PDB file of C-alpha atoms in Angstrom:
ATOM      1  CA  UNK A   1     184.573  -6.257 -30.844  1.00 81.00           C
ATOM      2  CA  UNK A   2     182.347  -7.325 -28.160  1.00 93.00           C
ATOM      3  CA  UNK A   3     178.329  -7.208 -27.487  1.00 95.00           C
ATOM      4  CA  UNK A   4     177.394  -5.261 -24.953  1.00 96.00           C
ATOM      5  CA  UNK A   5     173.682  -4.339 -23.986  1.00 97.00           C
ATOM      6  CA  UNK A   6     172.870  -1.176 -24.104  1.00 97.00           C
ATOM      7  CA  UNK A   7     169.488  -0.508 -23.508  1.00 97.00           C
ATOM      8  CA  UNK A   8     165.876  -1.833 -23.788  1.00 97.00           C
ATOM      9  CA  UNK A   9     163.193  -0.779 -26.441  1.00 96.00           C
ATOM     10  CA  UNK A  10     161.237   0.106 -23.672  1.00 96.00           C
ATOM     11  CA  UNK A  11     163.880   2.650 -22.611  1.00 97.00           C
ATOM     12  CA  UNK A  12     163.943   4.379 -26.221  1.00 97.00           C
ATOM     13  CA  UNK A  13     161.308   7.261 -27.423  1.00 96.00           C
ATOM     14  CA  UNK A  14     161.319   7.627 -31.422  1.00 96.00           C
ATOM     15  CA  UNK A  15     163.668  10.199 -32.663  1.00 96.00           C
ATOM     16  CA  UNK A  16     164.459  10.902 -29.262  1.00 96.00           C
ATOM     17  CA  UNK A  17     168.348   9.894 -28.514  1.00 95.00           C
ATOM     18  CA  UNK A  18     169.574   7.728 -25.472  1.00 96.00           C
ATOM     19  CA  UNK A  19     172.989   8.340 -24.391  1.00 95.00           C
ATOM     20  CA  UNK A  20     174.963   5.110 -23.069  1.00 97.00           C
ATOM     21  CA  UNK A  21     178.443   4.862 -22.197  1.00 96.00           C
ATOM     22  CA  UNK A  22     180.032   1.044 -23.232  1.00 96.00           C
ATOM     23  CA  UNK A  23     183.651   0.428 -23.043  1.00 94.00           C
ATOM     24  CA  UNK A  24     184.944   4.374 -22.449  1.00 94.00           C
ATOM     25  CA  UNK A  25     182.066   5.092 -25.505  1.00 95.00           C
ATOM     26  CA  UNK A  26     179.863   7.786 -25.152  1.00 97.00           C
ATOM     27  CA  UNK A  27     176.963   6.742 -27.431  1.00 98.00           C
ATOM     28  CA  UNK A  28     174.033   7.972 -28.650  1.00 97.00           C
ATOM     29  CA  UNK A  29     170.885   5.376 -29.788  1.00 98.00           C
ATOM     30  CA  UNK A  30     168.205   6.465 -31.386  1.00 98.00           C
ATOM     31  CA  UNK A  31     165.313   4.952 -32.804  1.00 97.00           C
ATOM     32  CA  UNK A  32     163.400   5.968 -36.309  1.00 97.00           C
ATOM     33  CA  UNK A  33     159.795   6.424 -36.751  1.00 96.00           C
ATOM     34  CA  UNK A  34     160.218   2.737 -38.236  1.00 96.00           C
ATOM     35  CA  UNK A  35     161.558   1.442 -35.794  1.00 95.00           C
ATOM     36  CA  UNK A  36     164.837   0.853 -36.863  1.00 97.00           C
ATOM     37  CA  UNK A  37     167.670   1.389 -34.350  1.00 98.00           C
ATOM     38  CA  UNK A  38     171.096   3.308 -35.500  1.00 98.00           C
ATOM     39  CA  UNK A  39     173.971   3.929 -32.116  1.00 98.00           C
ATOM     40  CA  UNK A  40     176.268   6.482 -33.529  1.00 98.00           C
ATOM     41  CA  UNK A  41     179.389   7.872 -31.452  1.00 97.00           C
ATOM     42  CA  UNK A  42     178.222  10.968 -29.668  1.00 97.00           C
ATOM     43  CA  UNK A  43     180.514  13.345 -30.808  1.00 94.00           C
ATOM     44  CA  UNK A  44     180.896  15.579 -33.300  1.00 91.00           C
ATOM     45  CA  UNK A  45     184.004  16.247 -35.030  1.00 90.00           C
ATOM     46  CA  UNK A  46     183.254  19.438 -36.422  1.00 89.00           C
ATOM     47  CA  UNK A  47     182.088  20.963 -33.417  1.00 90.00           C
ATOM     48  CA  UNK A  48     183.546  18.873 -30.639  1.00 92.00           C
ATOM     49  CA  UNK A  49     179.792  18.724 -28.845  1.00 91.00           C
ATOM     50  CA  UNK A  50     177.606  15.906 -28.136  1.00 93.00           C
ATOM     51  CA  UNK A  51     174.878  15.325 -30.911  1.00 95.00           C
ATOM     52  CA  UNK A  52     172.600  13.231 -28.944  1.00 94.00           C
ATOM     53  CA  UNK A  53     170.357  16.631 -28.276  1.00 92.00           C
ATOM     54  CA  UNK A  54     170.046  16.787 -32.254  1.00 94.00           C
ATOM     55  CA  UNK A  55     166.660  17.016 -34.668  1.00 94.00           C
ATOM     56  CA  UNK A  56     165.833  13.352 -36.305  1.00 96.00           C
ATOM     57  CA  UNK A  57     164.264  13.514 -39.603  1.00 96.00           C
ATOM     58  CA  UNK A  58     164.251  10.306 -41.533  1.00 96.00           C
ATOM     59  CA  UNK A  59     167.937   8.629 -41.202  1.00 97.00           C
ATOM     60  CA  UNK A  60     169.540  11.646 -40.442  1.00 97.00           C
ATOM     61  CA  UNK A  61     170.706  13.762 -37.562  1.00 97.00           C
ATOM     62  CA  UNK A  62     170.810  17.218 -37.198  1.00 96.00           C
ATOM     63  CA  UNK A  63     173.613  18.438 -34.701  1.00 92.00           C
ATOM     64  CA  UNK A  64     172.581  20.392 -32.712  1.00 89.00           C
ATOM     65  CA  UNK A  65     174.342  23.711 -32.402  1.00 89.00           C
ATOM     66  CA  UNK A  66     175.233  24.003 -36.172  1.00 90.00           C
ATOM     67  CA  UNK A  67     172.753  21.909 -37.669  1.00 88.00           C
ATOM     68  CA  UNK A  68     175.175  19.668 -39.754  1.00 92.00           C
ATOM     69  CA  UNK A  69     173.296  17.019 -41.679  1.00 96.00           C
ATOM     70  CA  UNK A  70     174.563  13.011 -40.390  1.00 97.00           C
ATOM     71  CA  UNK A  71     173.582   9.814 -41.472  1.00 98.00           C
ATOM     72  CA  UNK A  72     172.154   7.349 -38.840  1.00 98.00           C
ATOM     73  CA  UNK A  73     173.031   4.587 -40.964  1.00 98.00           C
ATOM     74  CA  UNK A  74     177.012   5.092 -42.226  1.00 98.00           C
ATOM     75  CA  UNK A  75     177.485   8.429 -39.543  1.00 97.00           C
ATOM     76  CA  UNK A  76     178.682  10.642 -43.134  1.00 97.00           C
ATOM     77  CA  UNK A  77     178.234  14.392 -42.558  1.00 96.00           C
ATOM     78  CA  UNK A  78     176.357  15.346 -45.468  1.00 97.00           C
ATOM     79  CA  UNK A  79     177.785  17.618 -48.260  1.00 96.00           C
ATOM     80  CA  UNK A  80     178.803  20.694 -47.901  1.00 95.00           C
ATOM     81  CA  UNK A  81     180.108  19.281 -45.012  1.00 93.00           C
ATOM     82  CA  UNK A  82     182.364  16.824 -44.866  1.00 94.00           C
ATOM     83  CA  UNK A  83     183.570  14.755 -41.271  1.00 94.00           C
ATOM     84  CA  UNK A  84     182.300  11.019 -40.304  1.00 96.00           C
ATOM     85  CA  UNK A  85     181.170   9.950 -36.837  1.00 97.00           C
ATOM     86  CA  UNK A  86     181.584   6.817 -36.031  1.00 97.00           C
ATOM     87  CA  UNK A  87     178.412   4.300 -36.182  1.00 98.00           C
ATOM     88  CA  UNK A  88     178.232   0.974 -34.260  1.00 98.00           C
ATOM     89  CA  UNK A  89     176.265  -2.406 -35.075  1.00 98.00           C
ATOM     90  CA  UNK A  90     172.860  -3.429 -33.296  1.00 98.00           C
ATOM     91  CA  UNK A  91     171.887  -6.194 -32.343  1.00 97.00           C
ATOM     92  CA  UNK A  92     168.331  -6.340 -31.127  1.00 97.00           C
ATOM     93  CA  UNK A  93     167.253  -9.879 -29.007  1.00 97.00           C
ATOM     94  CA  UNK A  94     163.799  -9.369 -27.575  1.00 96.00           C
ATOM     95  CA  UNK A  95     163.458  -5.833 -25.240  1.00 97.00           C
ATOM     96  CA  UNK A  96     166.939  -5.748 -25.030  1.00 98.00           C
ATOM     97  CA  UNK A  97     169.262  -3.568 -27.675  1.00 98.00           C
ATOM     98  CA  UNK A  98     173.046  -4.552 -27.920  1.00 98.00           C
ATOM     99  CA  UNK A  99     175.763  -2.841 -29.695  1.00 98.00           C
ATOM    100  CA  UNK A 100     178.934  -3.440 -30.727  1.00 97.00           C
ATOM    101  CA  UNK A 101     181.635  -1.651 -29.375  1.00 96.00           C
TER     102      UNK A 101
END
């Protein structure tokens, strides 16, 4: 795995996703109301759409078309779904935002 900036704090709005592509990755960042940042894979397996469009309440994401229930921090669809998305680590240095892809 490798560090690879993503995108500034500047750059992010809260609950708001940013999708970045790193390494052949499309990935979605997001930032929480407490400012933590979560980058998450930005694809669902369930319905094979992007989720980056989806509702933010808390740590979770709401996709979008069906309105599954993911967590920003381990990328588990919530019961009684079932699927995980794939969730990458941050690394924030200053303004700038790096993930590991």
């Amino acid at each position: 795995m490798s560090k690879v900036l993503a995108t500034t704090k500047a750059k992010l709005v809260p609950r708001i996703g940013r999708s970045v592509v790193l390494q052949d990755q499309k990935i979605a960042v997001f930032q929480l109301l407490d400012g933590r940042i979560f980058a998450i894979e930005d694809h669902c397996p369930l319905t094979n759409g992007p989720i980056l469009e989806g509702i933010v309440s808390g740590e979770y994401l709401y996709e979008p078309m069906r309105e599954y229930k993911i967590s920003l921090v381990d990328g588990k669809i919530q019961e009684p779904d079932e699927g995980q998305l794939k969730t990458f680590p941050v690394e924030i240095i200053g303004d700038e935002i790096f993930v590991e892809v």
